[in-house]
Amino acid sequence: MKNVLLIATLAASASAFAFTQDFNDITTLGAAGWSTSNQSNPVGTIGWFQGNDTVFTSQAGAANAYIGANFNNTTGAGTISNWLVTPEVALVNGSTLSFWTRKATSNFADRLQVRMSTAGSSTNTGAGITGIGDFTNVLLDINPTYLSTANGGYPDVWTQFTVNVSGLGAPTTGRFAFRYFVENGGPSGANSDYIGLDTVSYEAVPEPATLLVLGGLAAVAARRKRK
């Protein structure tokens, strides 16, 4: 019965199955279901920000149409843990999340994690630099050993990454999070410079129409069972 209710709930909102965010204006992200949390230590002067086209231009769209994070997420030499959380989506095995990212052309190493929560609408990322909250599933860790770009580290040209949802026992809902996570970062640190994130797209499978059919069939079955 719980699975029937879940399928019907997911099918009720097709927007939960797919989205594309191009970051034309990040002041609209909150209304679209996105959230941010800068848990760096110490907390810096800025969190995620509208792209700066004097550093580099966007992957697509207007020159500044991307979202950025940088070494000023912390102060001195600190640990950066700056979160960008997506809207709640339907999570189904085989679904894909894709995005484009790059760093500035410098020798300072950058790092980005992609994490997933299966806790429905929760945006809980814990507290402090070690907190991860409900985002316990690491789907991707770009440059965890802090290599330079020349040695295979974070790309300094726009590069697309794709991650797949897998291992779920049943369809559910949750969120993804991008975590700009850099140890020994900041203005005085050995790591961290400037990264951009653009054209984030999510597509769940099966398609919404398929789940609508499944939801309808499940509802019919439930009614028959009660008779």
Coordinates of C-alpha atoms in Angstrom, one line a residue:
M1 CA 0.0 0.0 0.0
K2 CA 2.9 2.4 0.8
N3 CA 4.3 1.8 -2.7
V4 CA 0.9 2.5 -4.2
L5 CA 0.7 5.8 -2.4
L6 CA 4.3 6.8 -3.3
I7 CA 3.7 6.1 -7.0
A8 CA 0.5 8.1 -7.0
T9 CA 2.3 11.0 -5.2
L10 CA 5.2 11.0 -7.6
A11 CA 2.8 10.9 -10.6
A12 CA 0.9 13.9 -9.3
S13 CA 3.8 16.3 -10.0
A14 CA 5.5 15.9 -13.4
S15 CA 7.9 18.7 -12.5
A16 CA 9.6 16.4 -9.9
F17 CA 10.8 14.1 -12.7
A18 CA 12.9 16.6 -14.7
F19 CA 14.4 20.0 -14.5
T20 CA 17.1 22.1 -16.1
Q21 CA 18.7 25.1 -14.4
D22 CA 20.8 27.5 -16.4
F23 CA 21.5 30.1 -13.6
N24 CA 20.5 33.1 -15.6
D25 CA 19.5 34.8 -12.3
I26 CA 20.4 33.1 -9.1
T27 CA 18.1 35.3 -7.1
T28 CA 15.2 33.2 -8.4
L29 CA 16.7 29.9 -7.2
G30 CA 14.9 29.9 -3.9
A31 CA 11.5 30.2 -5.5
A32 CA 12.5 27.2 -7.7
G33 CA 13.2 25.0 -4.7
W34 CA 17.0 25.4 -4.5
S35 CA 18.8 26.2 -1.2
T36 CA 22.3 27.0 -0.1
S37 CA 24.3 26.6 3.1
N38 CA 27.9 27.8 3.7
Q39 CA 29.2 25.7 6.5
S40 CA 32.9 26.6 6.0
N41 CA 35.2 27.2 9.0
P42 CA 35.7 30.1 9.4
V43 CA 32.7 31.2 7.3
G44 CA 33.8 33.6 4.6
T45 CA 32.5 36.8 3.1
I46 CA 30.5 35.2 0.4
G47 CA 28.6 31.9 -0.5
W48 CA 27.4 30.9 -3.9
F49 CA 27.2 33.9 -6.3
Q50 CA 26.2 34.9 -9.8
G51 CA 29.0 34.1 -12.2
N52 CA 31.7 36.7 -12.8
D53 CA 32.3 36.9 -16.6
T54 CA 35.6 38.7 -16.1
V55 CA 37.0 35.5 -14.6
F56 CA 35.4 33.3 -17.3
T57 CA 32.1 33.3 -19.2
S58 CA 29.3 30.8 -19.0
Q59 CA 29.0 27.4 -20.7
A60 CA 25.7 28.6 -22.3
G61 CA 23.6 31.7 -22.4
A62 CA 24.5 35.2 -21.1
A63 CA 28.1 35.7 -20.2
N64 CA 27.5 35.6 -16.4
A65 CA 24.7 32.9 -16.6
Y66 CA 26.3 30.4 -14.2
I67 CA 26.7 30.0 -10.4
G68 CA 30.1 30.4 -8.8
A69 CA 32.0 29.7 -5.5
N70 CA 35.5 30.6 -4.6
F71 CA 38.2 30.9 -1.9
N72 CA 36.3 33.7 -0.2
N73 CA 33.8 31.1 1.1
T74 CA 36.2 30.9 4.1
T75 CA 38.8 33.3 5.6
G76 CA 42.5 32.9 6.2
A77 CA 43.5 29.2 5.7
G78 CA 40.3 27.3 6.4
T79 CA 38.1 24.4 5.2
I80 CA 35.4 25.3 2.7
S81 CA 32.1 23.4 2.9
N82 CA 29.7 25.3 0.8
W83 CA 26.4 23.6 -0.2
L84 CA 24.0 24.1 -3.2
V85 CA 20.9 21.9 -2.9
T86 CA 18.6 21.1 -5.8
P87 CA 14.8 21.0 -5.7
E88 CA 13.1 17.8 -4.5
V89 CA 12.9 15.2 -7.3
A90 CA 11.6 11.7 -7.9
L91 CA 14.5 9.3 -7.4
V92 CA 14.3 6.2 -9.6
N93 CA 17.2 3.8 -10.5
G94 CA 18.6 4.7 -13.9
S95 CA 17.8 8.4 -13.6
T96 CA 20.6 10.9 -14.5
L97 CA 21.9 14.2 -13.2
S98 CA 24.2 16.1 -15.6
F99 CA 26.0 19.4 -15.2
W100 CA 28.9 21.4 -16.5
T101 CA 31.7 22.8 -14.4
R102 CA 35.2 24.3 -14.6
K103 CA 37.7 26.2 -12.5
A104 CA 39.7 29.3 -13.2
T105 CA 43.1 28.9 -14.8
S106 CA 45.4 28.9 -11.8
N107 CA 47.6 26.4 -9.9
F108 CA 45.3 26.3 -6.9
A109 CA 43.4 23.0 -6.6
D110 CA 39.6 22.9 -6.4
R111 CA 37.2 20.2 -5.5
L112 CA 33.4 19.5 -5.8
Q113 CA 31.3 16.7 -4.4
V114 CA 27.9 15.6 -5.7
R115 CA 25.8 14.0 -3.0
M116 CA 22.2 12.6 -2.8
S117 CA 19.6 12.5 -0.1
T118 CA 16.7 10.1 -0.1
A119 CA 14.9 11.9 2.7
G120 CA 12.2 13.5 0.7
S121 CA 12.0 17.3 1.0
S122 CA 14.7 17.5 3.6
T123 CA 17.5 20.1 3.0
N124 CA 19.4 19.0 6.1
T125 CA 23.2 19.3 5.4
G126 CA 24.2 19.0 9.0
A127 CA 26.4 21.5 10.7
G128 CA 30.0 22.7 10.3
I129 CA 32.7 21.4 7.9
T130 CA 32.1 17.7 8.7
G131 CA 28.3 17.9 8.6
I132 CA 26.5 16.1 5.8
G133 CA 23.0 15.7 7.3
D134 CA 20.8 13.5 5.1
F135 CA 23.2 13.7 2.1
T136 CA 25.0 10.5 2.9
N137 CA 25.4 9.2 -0.6
V138 CA 28.4 10.4 -2.5
L139 CA 27.8 10.1 -6.3
L140 CA 30.8 12.0 -7.5
D141 CA 34.0 13.6 -6.0
I142 CA 35.9 15.7 -8.4
N143 CA 39.6 16.0 -7.5
P144 CA 39.5 14.6 -4.0
T145 CA 43.3 14.5 -3.8
Y146 CA 43.8 18.1 -4.9
L147 CA 45.8 17.7 -8.0
S148 CA 46.6 20.5 -10.3
T149 CA 44.7 20.8 -13.5
A150 CA 47.8 19.9 -15.5
N151 CA 48.1 16.6 -13.5
G152 CA 44.5 15.6 -14.0
G153 CA 42.8 17.7 -11.4
Y154 CA 39.7 20.0 -11.7
P155 CA 39.1 21.0 -15.4
D156 CA 39.8 24.6 -16.3
V157 CA 37.6 24.4 -19.4
W158 CA 33.8 23.7 -19.3
T159 CA 33.4 20.0 -18.9
Q160 CA 30.2 17.9 -18.6
F161 CA 29.8 15.3 -15.9
T162 CA 26.9 12.8 -15.6
V163 CA 25.9 10.7 -12.5
N164 CA 23.4 7.9 -12.4
V165 CA 21.0 7.0 -9.6
S166 CA 21.3 3.4 -8.6
G167 CA 20.9 1.1 -5.6
L168 CA 17.5 2.2 -4.5
G169 CA 15.2 -0.5 -3.2
A170 CA 12.1 1.3 -4.6
P171 CA 11.3 4.7 -6.1
T172 CA 11.4 7.6 -3.6
T173 CA 12.0 11.3 -3.5
G174 CA 14.9 13.4 -2.4
R175 CA 17.5 16.0 -3.5
F176 CA 21.0 16.3 -4.8
A177 CA 23.6 18.6 -3.4
F178 CA 26.7 20.2 -4.9
R179 CA 29.3 20.6 -2.1
Y180 CA 32.3 22.9 -2.8
F181 CA 34.5 21.1 -0.3
V182 CA 38.2 22.2 -0.1
E183 CA 40.5 21.6 2.8
N184 CA 43.3 24.1 3.4
G185 CA 41.4 26.6 1.3
G186 CA 40.8 30.3 1.6
P187 CA 42.8 33.4 0.8
S188 CA 45.8 32.1 2.7
G189 CA 45.4 28.4 2.0
A190 CA 47.3 26.2 -0.4
N191 CA 44.0 25.1 -2.2
S192 CA 40.8 26.7 -3.6
D193 CA 40.4 29.3 -6.3
Y194 CA 37.1 29.7 -8.2
I195 CA 34.7 27.3 -9.8
G196 CA 31.6 27.6 -11.9
L197 CA 28.6 25.4 -12.3
D198 CA 26.2 25.6 -15.3
T199 CA 23.3 23.8 -17.1
V200 CA 22.3 21.4 -14.4
S201 CA 19.8 18.9 -15.7
Y202 CA 17.9 16.0 -14.1
E203 CA 15.8 13.3 -15.8
A204 CA 14.1 10.5 -14.0
V205 CA 13.1 7.2 -15.5
P206 CA 10.6 5.9 -16.3
E207 CA 9.1 8.9 -17.9
P208 CA 6.3 10.8 -16.0
A209 CA 3.7 9.4 -18.3
T210 CA 4.7 5.9 -17.4
L211 CA 4.4 6.6 -13.7
L212 CA 1.0 8.2 -14.3
V213 CA -0.1 5.0 -15.8
L214 CA 1.4 3.0 -13.0
G215 CA -0.2 5.3 -10.5
G216 CA -3.6 4.8 -12.1
L217 CA -3.3 1.0 -12.2
A218 CA -2.2 0.9 -8.6
A219 CA -5.2 3.0 -7.6
V220 CA -7.5 0.7 -9.4
A221 CA -5.9 -2.3 -7.7
A222 CA -6.2 -0.7 -4.3
R223 CA -9.9 0.0 -4.8
R224 CA -10.5 -3.6 -5.9
K225 CA -8.7 -4.9 -2.8
R226 CA -10.9 -2.9 -0.5
K227 CA -14.1 -4.3 -2.0

